[in-house]
GROMACS .gro file of C-alpha atoms in nm:
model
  127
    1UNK     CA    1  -5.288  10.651  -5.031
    2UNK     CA    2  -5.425  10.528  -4.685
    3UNK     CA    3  -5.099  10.518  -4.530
    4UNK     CA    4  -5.024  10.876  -4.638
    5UNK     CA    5  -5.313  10.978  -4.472
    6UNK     CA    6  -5.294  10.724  -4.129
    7UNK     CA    7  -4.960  10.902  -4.072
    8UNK     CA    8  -5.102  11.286  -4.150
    9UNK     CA    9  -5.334  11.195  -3.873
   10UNK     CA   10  -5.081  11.037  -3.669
   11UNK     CA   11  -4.896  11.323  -3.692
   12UNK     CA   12  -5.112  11.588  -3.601
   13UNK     CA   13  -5.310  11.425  -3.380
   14UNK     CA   14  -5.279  11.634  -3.067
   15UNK     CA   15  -5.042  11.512  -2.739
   16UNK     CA   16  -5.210  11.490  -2.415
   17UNK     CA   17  -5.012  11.650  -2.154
   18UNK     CA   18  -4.863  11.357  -1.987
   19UNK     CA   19  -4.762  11.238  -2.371
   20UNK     CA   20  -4.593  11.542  -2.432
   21UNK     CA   21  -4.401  11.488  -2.117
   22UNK     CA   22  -4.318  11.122  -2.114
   23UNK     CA   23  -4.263  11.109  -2.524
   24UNK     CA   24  -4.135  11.409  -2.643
   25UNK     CA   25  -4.012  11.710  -2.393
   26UNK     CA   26  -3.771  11.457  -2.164
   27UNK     CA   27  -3.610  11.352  -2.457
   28UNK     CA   28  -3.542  11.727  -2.567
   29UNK     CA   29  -3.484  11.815  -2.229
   30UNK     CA   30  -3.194  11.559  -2.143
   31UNK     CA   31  -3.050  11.653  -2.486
   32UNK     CA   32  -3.044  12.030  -2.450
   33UNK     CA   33  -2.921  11.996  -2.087
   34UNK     CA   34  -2.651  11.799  -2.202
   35UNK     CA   35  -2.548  12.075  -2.506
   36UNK     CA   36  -2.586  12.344  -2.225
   37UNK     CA   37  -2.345  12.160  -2.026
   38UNK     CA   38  -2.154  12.064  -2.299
   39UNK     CA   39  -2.136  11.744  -2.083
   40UNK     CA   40  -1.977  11.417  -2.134
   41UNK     CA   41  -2.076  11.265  -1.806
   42UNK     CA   42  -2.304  11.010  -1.843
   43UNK     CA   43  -2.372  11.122  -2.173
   44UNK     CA   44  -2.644  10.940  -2.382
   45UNK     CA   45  -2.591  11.000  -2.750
   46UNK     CA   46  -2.906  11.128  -2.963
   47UNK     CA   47  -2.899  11.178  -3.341
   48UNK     CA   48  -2.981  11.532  -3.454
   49UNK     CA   49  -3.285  11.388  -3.632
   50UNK     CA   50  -3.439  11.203  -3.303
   51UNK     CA   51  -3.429  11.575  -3.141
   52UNK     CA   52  -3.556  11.677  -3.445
   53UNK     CA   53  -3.826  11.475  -3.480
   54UNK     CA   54  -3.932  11.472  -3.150
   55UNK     CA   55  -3.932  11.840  -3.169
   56UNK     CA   56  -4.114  11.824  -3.520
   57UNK     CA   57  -4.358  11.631  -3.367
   58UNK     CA   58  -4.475  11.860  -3.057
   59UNK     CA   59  -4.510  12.128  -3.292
   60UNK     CA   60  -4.737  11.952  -3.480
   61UNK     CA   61  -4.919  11.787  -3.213
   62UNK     CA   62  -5.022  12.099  -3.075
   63UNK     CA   63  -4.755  12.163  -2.856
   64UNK     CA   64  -4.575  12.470  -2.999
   65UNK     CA   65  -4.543  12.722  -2.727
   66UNK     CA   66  -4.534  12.473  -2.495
   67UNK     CA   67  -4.177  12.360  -2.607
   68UNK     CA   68  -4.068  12.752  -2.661
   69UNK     CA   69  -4.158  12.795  -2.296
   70UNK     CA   70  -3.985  12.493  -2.176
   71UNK     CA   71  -3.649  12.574  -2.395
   72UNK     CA   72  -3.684  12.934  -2.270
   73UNK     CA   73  -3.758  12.819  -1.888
   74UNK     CA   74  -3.422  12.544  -1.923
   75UNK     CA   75  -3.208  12.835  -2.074
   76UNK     CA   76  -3.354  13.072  -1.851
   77UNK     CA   77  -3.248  12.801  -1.506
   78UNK     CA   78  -2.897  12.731  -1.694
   79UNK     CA   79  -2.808  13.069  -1.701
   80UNK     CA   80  -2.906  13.127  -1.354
   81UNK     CA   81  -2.697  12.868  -1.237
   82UNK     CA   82  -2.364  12.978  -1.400
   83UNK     CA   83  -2.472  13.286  -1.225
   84UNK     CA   84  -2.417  13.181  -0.875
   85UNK     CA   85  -2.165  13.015  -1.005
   86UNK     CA   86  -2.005  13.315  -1.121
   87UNK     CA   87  -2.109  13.503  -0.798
   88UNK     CA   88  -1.910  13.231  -0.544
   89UNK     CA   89  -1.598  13.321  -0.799
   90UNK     CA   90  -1.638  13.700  -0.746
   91UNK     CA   91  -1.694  13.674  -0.362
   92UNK     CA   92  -1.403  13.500  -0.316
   93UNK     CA   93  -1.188  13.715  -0.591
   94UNK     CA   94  -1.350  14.052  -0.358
   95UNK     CA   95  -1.252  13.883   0.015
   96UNK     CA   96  -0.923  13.752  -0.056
   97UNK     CA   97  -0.816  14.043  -0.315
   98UNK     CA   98  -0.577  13.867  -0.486
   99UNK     CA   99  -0.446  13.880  -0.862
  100UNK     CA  100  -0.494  13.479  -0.902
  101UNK     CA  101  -0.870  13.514  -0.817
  102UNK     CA  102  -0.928  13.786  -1.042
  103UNK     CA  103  -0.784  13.571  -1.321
  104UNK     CA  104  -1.008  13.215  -1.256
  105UNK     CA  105  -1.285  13.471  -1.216
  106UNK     CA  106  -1.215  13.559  -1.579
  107UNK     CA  107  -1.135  13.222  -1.697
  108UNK     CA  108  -1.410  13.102  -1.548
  109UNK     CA  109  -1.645  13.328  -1.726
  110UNK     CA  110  -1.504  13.318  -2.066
  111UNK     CA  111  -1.470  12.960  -2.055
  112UNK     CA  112  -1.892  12.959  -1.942
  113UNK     CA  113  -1.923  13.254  -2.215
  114UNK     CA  114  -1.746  12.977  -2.501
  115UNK     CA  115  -1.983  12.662  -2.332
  116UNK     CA  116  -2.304  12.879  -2.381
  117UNK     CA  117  -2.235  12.976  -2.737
  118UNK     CA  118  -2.129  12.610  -2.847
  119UNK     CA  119  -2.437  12.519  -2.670
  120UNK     CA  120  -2.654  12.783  -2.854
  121UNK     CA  121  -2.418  12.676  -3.228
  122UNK     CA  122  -2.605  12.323  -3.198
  123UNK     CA  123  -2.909  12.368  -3.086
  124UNK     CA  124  -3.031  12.680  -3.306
  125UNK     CA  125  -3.062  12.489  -3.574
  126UNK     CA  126  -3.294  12.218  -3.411
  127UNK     CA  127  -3.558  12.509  -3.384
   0.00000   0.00000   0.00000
């Protein structure tokens, strides 16, 4: 019966800041980037239940809206980025008014449009 309770007080034992940083969030962080991405370069596989855990664990540690406002600041910054991404495209498509920029404008942001969604198919359920 100890053990059950060493580990309830493990568990919620509140993070420190630099804890939450250095244990949990960079994991998470590298992980979502890479789903956002859906990125293959230098990819460093993670088990659903490591994220899970790790994410399991912040919550209970006191770290809650913490780790909503860091998933909403990283979704927030990816988004931006295909953005100006998307902005380049359409300057270019506008100055050289031509049919074949107008079409790898569109490619380009269905193709971002199908990345985010498969991004937002895994990691929905992590949360």
């Amino acid at each position: 019966m100890a053990e059950g309770y060493d580990f309830l007080r493990f568990l919620f034992t509140k993070y420190s800041e630099s804890e939450y940083l250095t244990e949990a969030w960079t994991q998470i962080h590298e992980s979502l980037k890479q789903f956002l991405q859906n990125s293959s370069e230098n990819f460093q596989s993670m088990s659903y239940q490591t994220i899970y855990c790790q994410i399991y664990k912040s919550t209970c540690k006191g770290y809650k809206e913490r780790l909503f406002d860091d998933l909403k600041k990283l979704i927030i910054e990816h988004c931006q980025n295909i953005k100006v991404q998307l902005d380049e495209s359409m300057k270019r498509m506008i100055d050289d008014r031509s049919n074949r920029h107008k079409n790898i404008y569109i490619l380009q942001f269905i193709n971002f449009l199908h990345q985010f969604q498969r991004a937002i198919d895994v990691i929905a359920p992590l949360f």
